[in-house]
mmCIF file of C-alpha atoms in Angstrom:
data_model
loop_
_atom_site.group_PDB
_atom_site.id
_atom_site.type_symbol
_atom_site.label_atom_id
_atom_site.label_comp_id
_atom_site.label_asym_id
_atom_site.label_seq_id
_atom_site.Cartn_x
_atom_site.Cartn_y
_atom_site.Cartn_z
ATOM 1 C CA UNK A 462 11.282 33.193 -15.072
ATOM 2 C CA UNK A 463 8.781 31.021 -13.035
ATOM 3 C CA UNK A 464 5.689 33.222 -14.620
ATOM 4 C CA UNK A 465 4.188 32.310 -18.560
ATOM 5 C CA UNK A 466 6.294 32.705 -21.199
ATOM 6 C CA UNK A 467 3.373 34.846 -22.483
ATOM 7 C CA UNK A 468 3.183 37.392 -19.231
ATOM 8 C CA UNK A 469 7.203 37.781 -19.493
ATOM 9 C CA UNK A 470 6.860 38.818 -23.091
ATOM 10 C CA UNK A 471 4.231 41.195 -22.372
ATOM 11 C CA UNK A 472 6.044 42.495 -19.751
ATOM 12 C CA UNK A 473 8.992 42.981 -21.949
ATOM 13 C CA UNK A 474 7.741 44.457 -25.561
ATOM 14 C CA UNK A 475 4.632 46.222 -23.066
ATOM 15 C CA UNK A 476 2.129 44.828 -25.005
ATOM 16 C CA UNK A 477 -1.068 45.729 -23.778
ATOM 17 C CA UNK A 478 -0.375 48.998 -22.764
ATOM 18 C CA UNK A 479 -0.405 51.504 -26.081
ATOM 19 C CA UNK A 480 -3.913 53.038 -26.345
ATOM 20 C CA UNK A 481 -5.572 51.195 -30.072
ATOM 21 C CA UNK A 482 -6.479 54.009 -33.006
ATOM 22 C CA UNK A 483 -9.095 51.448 -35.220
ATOM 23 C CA UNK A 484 -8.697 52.226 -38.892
ATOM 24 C CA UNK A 485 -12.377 53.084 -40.717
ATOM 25 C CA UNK A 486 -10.669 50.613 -43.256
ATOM 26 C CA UNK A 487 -11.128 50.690 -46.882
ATOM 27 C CA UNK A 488 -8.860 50.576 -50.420
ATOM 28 C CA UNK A 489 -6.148 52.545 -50.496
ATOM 29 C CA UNK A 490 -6.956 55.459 -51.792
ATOM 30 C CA UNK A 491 -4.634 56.304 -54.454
ATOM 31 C CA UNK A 492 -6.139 52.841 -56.165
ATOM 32 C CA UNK A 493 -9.234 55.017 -56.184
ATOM 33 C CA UNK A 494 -7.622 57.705 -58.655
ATOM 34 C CA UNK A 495 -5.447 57.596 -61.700
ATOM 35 C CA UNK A 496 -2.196 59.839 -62.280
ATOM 36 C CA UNK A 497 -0.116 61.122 -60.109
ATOM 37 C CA UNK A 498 -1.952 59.337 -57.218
ATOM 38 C CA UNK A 499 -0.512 56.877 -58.225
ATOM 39 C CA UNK A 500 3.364 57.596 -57.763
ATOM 40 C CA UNK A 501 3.688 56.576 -53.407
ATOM 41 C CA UNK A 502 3.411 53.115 -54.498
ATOM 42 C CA UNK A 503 5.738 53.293 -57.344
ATOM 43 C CA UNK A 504 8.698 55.847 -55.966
ATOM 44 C CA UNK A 505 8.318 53.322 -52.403
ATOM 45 C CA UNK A 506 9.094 50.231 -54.599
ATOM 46 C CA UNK A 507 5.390 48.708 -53.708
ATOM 47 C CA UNK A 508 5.188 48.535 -57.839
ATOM 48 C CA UNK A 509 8.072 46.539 -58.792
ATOM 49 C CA UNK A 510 9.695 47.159 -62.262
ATOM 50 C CA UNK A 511 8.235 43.620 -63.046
ATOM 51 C CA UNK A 512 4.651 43.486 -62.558
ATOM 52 C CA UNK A 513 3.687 40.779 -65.266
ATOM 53 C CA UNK A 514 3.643 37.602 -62.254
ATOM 54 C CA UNK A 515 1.429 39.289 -59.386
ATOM 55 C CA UNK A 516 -1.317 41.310 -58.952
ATOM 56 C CA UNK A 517 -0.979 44.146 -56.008
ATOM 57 C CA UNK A 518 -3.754 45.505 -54.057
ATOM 58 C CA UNK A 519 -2.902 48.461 -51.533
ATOM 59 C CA UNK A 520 -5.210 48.340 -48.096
ATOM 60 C CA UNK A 521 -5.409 49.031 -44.912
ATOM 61 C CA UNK A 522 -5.847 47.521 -41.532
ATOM 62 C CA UNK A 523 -5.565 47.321 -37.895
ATOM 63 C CA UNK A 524 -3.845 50.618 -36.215
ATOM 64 C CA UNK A 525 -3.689 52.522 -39.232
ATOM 65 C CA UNK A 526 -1.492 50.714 -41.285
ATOM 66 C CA UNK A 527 -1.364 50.450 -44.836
ATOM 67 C CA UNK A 528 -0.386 47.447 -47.158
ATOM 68 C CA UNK A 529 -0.129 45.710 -50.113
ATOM 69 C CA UNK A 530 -1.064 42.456 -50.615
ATOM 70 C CA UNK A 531 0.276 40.573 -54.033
ATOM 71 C CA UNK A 532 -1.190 37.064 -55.132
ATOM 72 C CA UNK A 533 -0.388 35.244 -58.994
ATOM 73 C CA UNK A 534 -1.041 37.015 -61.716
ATOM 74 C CA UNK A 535 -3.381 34.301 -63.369
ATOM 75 C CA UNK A 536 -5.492 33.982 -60.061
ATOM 76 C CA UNK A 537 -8.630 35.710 -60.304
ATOM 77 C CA UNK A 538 -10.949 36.759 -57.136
ATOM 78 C CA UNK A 539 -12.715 35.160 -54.217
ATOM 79 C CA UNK A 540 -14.561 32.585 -57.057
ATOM 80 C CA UNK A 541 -11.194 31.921 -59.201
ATOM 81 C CA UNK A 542 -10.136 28.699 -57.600
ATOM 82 C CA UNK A 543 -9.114 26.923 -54.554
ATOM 83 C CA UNK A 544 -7.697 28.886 -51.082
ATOM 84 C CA UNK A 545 -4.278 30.281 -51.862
ATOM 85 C CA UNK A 546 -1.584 29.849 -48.577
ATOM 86 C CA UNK A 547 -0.728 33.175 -47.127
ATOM 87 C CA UNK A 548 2.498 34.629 -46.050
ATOM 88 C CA UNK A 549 2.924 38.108 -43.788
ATOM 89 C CA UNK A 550 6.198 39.288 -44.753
ATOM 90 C CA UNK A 551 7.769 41.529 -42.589
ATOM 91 C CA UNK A 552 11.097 43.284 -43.611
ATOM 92 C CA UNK A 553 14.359 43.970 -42.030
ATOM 93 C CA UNK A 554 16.019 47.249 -40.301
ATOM 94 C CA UNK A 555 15.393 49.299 -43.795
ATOM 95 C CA UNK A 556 14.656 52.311 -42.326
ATOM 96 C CA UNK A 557 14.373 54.172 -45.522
ATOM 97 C CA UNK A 558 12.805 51.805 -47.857
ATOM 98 C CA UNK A 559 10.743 49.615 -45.778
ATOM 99 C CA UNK A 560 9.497 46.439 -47.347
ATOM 100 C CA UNK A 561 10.289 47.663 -50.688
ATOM 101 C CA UNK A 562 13.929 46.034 -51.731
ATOM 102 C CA UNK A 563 17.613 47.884 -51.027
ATOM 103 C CA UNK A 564 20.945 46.591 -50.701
ATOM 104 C CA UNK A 565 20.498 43.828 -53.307
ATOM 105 C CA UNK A 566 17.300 42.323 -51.782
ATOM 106 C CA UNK A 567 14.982 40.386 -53.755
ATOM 107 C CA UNK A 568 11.526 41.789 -54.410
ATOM 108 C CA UNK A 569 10.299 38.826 -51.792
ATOM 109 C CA UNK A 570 6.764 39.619 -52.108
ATOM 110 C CA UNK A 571 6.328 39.479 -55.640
ATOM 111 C CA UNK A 572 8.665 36.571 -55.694
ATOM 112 C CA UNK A 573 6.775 34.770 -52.900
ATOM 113 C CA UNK A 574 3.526 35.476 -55.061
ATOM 114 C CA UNK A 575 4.527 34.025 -58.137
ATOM 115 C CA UNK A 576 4.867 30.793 -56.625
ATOM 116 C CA UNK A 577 1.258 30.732 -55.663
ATOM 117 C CA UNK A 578 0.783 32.618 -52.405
ATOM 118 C CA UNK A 579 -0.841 35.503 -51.232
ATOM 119 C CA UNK A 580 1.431 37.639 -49.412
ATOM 120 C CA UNK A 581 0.622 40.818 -46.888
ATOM 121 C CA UNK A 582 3.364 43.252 -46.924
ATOM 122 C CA UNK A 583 3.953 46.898 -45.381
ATOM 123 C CA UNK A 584 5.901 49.348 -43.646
ATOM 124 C CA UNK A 585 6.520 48.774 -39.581
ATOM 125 C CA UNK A 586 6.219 51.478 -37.692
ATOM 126 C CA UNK A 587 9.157 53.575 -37.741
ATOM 127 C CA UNK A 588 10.263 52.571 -41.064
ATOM 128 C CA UNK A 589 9.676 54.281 -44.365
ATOM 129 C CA UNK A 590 6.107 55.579 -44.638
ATOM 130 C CA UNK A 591 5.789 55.323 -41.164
ATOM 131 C CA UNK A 592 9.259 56.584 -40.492
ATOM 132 C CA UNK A 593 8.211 59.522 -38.582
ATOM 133 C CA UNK A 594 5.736 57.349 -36.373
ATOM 134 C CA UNK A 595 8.948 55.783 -34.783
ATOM 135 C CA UNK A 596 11.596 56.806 -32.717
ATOM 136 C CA UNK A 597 11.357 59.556 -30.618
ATOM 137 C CA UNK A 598 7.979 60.389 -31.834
ATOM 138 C CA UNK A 599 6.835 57.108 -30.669
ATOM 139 C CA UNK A 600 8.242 58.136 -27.386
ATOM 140 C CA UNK A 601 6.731 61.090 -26.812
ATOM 141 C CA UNK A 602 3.485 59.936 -27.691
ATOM 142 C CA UNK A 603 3.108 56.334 -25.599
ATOM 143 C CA UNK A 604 5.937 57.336 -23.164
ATOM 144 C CA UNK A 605 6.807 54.604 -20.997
ATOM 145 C CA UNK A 606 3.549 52.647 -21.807
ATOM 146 C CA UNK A 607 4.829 51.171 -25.073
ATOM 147 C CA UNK A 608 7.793 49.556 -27.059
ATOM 148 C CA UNK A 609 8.303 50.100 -31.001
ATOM 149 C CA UNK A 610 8.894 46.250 -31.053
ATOM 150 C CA UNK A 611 5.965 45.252 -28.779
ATOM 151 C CA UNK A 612 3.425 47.478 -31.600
ATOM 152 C CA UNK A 613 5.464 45.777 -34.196
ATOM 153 C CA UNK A 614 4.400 42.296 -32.764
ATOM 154 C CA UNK A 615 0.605 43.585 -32.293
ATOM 155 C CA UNK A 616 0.351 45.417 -36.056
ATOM 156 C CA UNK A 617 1.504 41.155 -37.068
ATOM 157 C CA UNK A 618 -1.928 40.075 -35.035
ATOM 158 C CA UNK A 619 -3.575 42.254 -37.052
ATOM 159 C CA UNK A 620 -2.402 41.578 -40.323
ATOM 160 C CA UNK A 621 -3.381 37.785 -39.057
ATOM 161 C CA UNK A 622 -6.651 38.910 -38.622
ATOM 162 C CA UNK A 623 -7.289 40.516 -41.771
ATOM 163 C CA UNK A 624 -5.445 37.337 -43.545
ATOM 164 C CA UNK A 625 -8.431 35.036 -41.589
ATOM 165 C CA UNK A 626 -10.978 37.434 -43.162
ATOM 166 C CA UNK A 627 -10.181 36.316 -46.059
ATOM 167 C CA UNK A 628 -10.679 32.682 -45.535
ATOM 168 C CA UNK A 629 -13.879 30.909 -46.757
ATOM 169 C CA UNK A 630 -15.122 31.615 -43.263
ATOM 170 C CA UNK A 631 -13.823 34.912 -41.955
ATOM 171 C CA UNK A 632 -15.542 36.046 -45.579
ATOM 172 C CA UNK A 633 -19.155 35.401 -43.603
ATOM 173 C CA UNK A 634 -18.675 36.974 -40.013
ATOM 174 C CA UNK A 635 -20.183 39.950 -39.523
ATOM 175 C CA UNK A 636 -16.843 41.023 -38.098
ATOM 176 C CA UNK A 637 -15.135 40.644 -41.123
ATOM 177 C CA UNK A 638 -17.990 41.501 -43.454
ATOM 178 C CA UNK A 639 -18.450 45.273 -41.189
ATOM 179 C CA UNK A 640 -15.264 46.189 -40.307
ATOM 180 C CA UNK A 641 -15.635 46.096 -36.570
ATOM 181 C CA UNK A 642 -14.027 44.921 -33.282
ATOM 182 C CA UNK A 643 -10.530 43.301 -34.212
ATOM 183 C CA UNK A 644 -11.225 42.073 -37.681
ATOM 184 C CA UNK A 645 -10.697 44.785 -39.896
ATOM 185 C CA UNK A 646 -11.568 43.396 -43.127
ATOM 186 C CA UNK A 647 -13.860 44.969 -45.440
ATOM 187 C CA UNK A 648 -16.250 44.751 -48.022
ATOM 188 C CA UNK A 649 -14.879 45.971 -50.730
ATOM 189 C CA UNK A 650 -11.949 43.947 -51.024
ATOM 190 C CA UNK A 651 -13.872 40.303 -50.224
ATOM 191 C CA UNK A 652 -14.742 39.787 -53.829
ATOM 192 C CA UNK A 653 -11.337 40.939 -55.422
ATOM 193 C CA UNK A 654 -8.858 39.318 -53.295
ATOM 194 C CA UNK A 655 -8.618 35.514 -53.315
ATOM 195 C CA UNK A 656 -9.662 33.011 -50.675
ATOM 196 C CA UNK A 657 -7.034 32.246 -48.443
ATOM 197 C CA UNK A 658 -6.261 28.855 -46.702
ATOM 198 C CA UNK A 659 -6.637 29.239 -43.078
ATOM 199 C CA UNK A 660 -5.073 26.110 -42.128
ATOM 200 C CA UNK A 661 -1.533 27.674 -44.281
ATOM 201 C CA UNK A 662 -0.966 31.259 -42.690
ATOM 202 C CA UNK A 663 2.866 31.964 -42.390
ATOM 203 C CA UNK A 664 5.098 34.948 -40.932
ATOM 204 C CA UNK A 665 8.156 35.105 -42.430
ATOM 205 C CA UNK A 666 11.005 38.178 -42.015
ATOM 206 C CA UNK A 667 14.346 39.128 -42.316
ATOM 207 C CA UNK A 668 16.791 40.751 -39.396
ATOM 208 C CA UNK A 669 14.106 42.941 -37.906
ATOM 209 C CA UNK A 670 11.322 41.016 -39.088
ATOM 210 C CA UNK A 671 12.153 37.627 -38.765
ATOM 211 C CA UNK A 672 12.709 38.655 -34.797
ATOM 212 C CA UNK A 673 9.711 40.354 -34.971
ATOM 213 C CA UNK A 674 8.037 36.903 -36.373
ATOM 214 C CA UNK A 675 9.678 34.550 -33.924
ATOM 215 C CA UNK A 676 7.439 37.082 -31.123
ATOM 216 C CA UNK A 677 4.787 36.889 -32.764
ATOM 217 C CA UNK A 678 4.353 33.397 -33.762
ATOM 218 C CA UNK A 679 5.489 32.435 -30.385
ATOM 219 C CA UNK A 680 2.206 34.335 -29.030
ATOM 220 C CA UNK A 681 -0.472 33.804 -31.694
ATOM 221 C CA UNK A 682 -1.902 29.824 -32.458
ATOM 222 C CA UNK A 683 -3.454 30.943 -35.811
ATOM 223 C CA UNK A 684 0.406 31.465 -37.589
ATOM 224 C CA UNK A 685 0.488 27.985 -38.973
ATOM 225 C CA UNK A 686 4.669 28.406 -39.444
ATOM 226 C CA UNK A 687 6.978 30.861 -39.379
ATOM 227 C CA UNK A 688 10.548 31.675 -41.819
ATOM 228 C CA UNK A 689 13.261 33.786 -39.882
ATOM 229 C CA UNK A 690 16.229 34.653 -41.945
ATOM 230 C CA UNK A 691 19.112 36.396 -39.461
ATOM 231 C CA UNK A 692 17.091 36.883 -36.906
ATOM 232 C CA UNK A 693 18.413 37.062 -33.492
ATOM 233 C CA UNK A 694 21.536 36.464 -31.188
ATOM 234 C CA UNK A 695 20.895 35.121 -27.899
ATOM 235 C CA UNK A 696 20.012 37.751 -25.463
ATOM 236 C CA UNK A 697 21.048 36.338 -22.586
ATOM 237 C CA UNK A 698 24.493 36.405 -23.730
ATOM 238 C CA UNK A 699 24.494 39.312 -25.508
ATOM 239 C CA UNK A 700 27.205 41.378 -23.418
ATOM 240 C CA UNK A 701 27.551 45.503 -24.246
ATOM 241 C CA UNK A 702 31.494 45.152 -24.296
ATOM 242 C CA UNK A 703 31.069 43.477 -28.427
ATOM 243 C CA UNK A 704 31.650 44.987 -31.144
ATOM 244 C CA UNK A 705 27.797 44.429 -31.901
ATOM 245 C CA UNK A 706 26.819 46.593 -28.987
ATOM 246 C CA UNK A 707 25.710 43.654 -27.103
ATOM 247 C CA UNK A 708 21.997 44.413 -26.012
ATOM 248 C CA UNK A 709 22.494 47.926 -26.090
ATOM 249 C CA UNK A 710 21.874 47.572 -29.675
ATOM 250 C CA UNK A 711 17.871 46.956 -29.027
ATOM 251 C CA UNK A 712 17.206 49.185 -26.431
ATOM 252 C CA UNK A 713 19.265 52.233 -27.940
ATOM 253 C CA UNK A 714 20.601 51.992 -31.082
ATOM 254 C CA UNK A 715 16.891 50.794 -32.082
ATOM 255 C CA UNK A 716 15.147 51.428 -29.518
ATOM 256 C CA UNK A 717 13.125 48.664 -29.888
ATOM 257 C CA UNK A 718 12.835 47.398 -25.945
ATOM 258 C CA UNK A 719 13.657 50.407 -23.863
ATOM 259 C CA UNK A 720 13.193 47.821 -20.666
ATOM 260 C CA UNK A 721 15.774 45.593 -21.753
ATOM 261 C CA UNK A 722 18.196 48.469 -21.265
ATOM 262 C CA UNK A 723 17.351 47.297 -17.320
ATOM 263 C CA UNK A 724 19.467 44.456 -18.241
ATOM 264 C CA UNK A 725 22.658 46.115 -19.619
ATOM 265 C CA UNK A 726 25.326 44.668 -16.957
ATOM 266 C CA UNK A 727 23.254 41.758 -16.133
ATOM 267 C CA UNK A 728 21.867 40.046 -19.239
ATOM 268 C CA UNK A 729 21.652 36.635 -18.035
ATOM 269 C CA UNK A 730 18.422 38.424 -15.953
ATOM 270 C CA UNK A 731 16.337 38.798 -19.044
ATOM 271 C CA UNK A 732 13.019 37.562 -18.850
ATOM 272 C CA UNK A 733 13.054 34.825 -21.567
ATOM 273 C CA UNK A 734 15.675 34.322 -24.455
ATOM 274 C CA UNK A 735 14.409 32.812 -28.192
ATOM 275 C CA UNK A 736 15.046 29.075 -27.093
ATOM 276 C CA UNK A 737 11.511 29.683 -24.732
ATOM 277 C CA UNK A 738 10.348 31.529 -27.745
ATOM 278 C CA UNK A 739 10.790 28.390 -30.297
ATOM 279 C CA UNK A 740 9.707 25.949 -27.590
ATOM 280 C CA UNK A 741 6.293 28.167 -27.690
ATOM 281 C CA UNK A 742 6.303 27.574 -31.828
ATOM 282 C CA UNK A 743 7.106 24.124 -31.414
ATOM 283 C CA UNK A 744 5.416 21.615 -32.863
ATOM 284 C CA UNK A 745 4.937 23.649 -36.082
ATOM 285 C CA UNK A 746 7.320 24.031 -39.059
ATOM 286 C CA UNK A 747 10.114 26.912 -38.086
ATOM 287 C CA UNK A 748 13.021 27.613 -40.505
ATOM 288 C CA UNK A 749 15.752 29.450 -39.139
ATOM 289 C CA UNK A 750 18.187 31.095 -41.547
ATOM 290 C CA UNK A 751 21.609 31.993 -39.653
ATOM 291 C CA UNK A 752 24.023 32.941 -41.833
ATOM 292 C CA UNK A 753 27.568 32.081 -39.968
ATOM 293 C CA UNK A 754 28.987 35.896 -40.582
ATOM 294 C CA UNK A 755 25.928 37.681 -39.683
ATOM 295 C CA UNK A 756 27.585 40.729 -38.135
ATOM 296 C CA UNK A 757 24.736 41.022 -35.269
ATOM 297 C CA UNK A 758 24.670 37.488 -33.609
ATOM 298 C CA UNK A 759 27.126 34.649 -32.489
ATOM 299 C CA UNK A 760 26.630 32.098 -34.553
ATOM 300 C CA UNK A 761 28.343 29.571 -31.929
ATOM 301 C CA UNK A 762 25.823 31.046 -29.048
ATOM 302 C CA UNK A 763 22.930 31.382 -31.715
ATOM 303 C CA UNK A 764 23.629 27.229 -33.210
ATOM 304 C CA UNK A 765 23.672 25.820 -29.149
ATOM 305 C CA UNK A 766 20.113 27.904 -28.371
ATOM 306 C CA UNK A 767 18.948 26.148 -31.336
ATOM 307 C CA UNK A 768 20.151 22.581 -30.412
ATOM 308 C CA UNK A 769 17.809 23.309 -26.943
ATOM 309 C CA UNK A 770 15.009 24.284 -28.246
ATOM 310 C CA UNK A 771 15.223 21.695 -31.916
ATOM 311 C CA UNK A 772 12.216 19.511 -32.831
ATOM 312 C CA UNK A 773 11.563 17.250 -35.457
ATOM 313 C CA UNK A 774 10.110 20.347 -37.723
ATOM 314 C CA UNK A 775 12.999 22.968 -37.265
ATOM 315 C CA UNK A 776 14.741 22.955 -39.897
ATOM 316 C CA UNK A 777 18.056 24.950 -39.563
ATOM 317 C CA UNK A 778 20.286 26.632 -42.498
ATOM 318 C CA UNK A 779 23.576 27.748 -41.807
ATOM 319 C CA UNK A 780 25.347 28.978 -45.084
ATOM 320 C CA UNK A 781 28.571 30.193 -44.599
ATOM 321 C CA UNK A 782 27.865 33.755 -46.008
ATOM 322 C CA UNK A 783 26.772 36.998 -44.409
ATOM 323 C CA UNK A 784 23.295 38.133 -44.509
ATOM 324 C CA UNK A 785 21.460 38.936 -47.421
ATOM 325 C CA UNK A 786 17.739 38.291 -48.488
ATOM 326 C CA UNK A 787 18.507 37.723 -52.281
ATOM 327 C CA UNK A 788 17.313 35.808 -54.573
ATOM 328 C CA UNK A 789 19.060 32.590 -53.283
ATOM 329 C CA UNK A 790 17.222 33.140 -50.221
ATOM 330 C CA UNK A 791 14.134 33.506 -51.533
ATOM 331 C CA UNK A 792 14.211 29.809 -53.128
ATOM 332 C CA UNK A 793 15.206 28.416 -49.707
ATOM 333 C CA UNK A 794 12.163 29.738 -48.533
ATOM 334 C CA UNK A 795 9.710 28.744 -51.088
ATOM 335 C CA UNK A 796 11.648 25.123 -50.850
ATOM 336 C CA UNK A 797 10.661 25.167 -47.462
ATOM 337 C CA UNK A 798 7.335 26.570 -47.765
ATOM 338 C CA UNK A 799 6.459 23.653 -50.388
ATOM 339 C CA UNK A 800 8.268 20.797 -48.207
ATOM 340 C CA UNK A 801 7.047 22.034 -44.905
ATOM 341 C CA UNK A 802 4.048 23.801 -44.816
ATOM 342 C CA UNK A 803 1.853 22.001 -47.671
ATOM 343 C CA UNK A 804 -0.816 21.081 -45.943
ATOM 344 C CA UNK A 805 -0.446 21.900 -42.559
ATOM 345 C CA UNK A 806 -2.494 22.798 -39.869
ATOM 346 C CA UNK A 807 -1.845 24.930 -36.998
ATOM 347 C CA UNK A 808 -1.957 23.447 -33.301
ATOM 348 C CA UNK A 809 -3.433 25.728 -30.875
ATOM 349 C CA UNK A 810 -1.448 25.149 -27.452
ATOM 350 C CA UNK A 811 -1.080 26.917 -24.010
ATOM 351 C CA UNK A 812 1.903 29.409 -24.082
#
């Protein structure tokens, strides 16, 4: 515990060590075609039934990975008006369905567009179009070089990149304008996506992705704030005898972390719990969603890791439901997104 907070993560999710495949970038192409081309998007729920308040733009970025990215539906281009805020939104353990909505969730993106933001939005790996990327694919492929959760966190640094190549000026690098090194931007989209507001990027997620947003906001100075709706249980606490699985539930049932599973017995040992994590965060805007019946966390153990790691910008919720990302949800985040974040700019600190 005495090294970085950042060199203990590493260690953990094995950051650094999965080999990099650079994507040759472009549109997606079934925006290139009509027709059936055009089904993925629509049988995946990218298209939702109600397409009148966004406009959707498939892409692709960083290691492969393909996206959509929705802003308003009255916005035009890079020259329609001022920098929009952006949101990442990263979705919860939806193995089948991905970002796309299931088990009465809200349409987020869309939703989250319609108030006047542009919002990224795709499949992590091992989850719906990248189902068969996960798992014990992902395993035989990185061996013990890599963690699905650790190329989670490093897909989010990319999707922050391309989201900074599309402020006013990421749109003038030669980075951004050419598609090389880390900012995989390209051409083709500059002029039809809007300018966004580099001083307003966000991560928000639910379950899955809201822990996959507290890692990666903790390790990245660009994220401006960061939403996490059910996110986590303490880990240092986490004990295999509950009914949750204790820990055994990342490293297994998952397989998110397969070097936490060196902590089974003795959890207290992990290398850093979320408290450390928020500290790292601190002093920008966090909202923490913790719904008192989530079924994977403690909310008594999850509400005192809080109160040790609280600053003046943490702002808690604590309904007493289970979890859900409906629509209810959805305007507790854009609440918080217009009380919190307006305006804000992000602090780079030491980790």
């Amino acid at each position: 515990p005495s090294a970085p907070l950042e060199e203990r993560v590493s260690w953990l999710l094995q950051l650094d060590a999965t080999p990099t495949a650079v994507s040759a970038g472009g549109i997606y192409a079934e925006e290139s075609l009509s027709g059936r081309l055009s089904w993925p998007s629509v049988m995946l729920g990218h298209v939702p039934a109600e397409t009148s308040r966004a406009q959707r733009q498939p892409l692709s970025f960083g290691d492969y990975v393909t996206a959509t990215a929705y802003w308003p539906a009255r916005r035009g281009g890079a020259g329609g008006g001022g920098a929009l805020p952006a949101v990442v939104w990263l979705h919860p353990y939806s193995y089948a369905s991905g970002f796309s909505p299931s088990y009465g969730m809200a349409h987020v993106p869309t939703d989250l567009a319609a108030e006047g933001y542009l919002v990224l939005a795709y499949d992590q790996v091992g989850f719906a179009s990248r189902l068969r990327d996960g798992g014990t694919t992902f395993y035989a492929r990185h061996g013990a070089k890599a963690s699905l959760l650790g190329h989670m966190v490093r897909d989010v640094r990319s999707a922050v990149d391309l989201v900074h190549c599309l402020t006013a000026a990421g749109r003038t690098t030669a980075q951004c304008r050419t598609g090389e090194a880390a900012l995989r931007a390209y051409p083709a989209l500059a002029d039809k996506l809007p300018l966004v507001d580099a001083s307003r990027v966000i991560l928000a997620g639910y379950s899955l992705g809201g822990n996959v947003a507290l890692h990666a906001a903790a390790l990245d100075p660009r994220v401006s704030a960061v939403a996490a709706f059910a996110a986590f249980t303490p880990m240092r606490t986490d004990l295999v005898g509950r009914p949750t699985g204790g820990l055994r539930r990342l490293f297994e049932t998952h397989a998110l972390l397969p070097r936490l599973g060196f902590f089974e017995r003795e959890p207290h040992r992990v290398p850093y719990d979320f408290d450390e994590l928020l500290r790292a965060i601190a002093p920008r805007p966090a909202l923490l969603h913790t719904p008192t019946r989530d079924r994977d966390a403690n909310a008594s153990e999850v509400d005192a890791l809080i109160d040790r790691a609280r600053w003046a910008r943490l702002v808690q919720h604590a309904p007493p439901t289970a979890t859900r990302m409906g629509s209810a949800e959805v305007k507790v985040l854009v609440r918080w997104l217009e009380e919190e974040v307006a305006g804000v700019t992000p602090r780079v600190r030491d980790v």
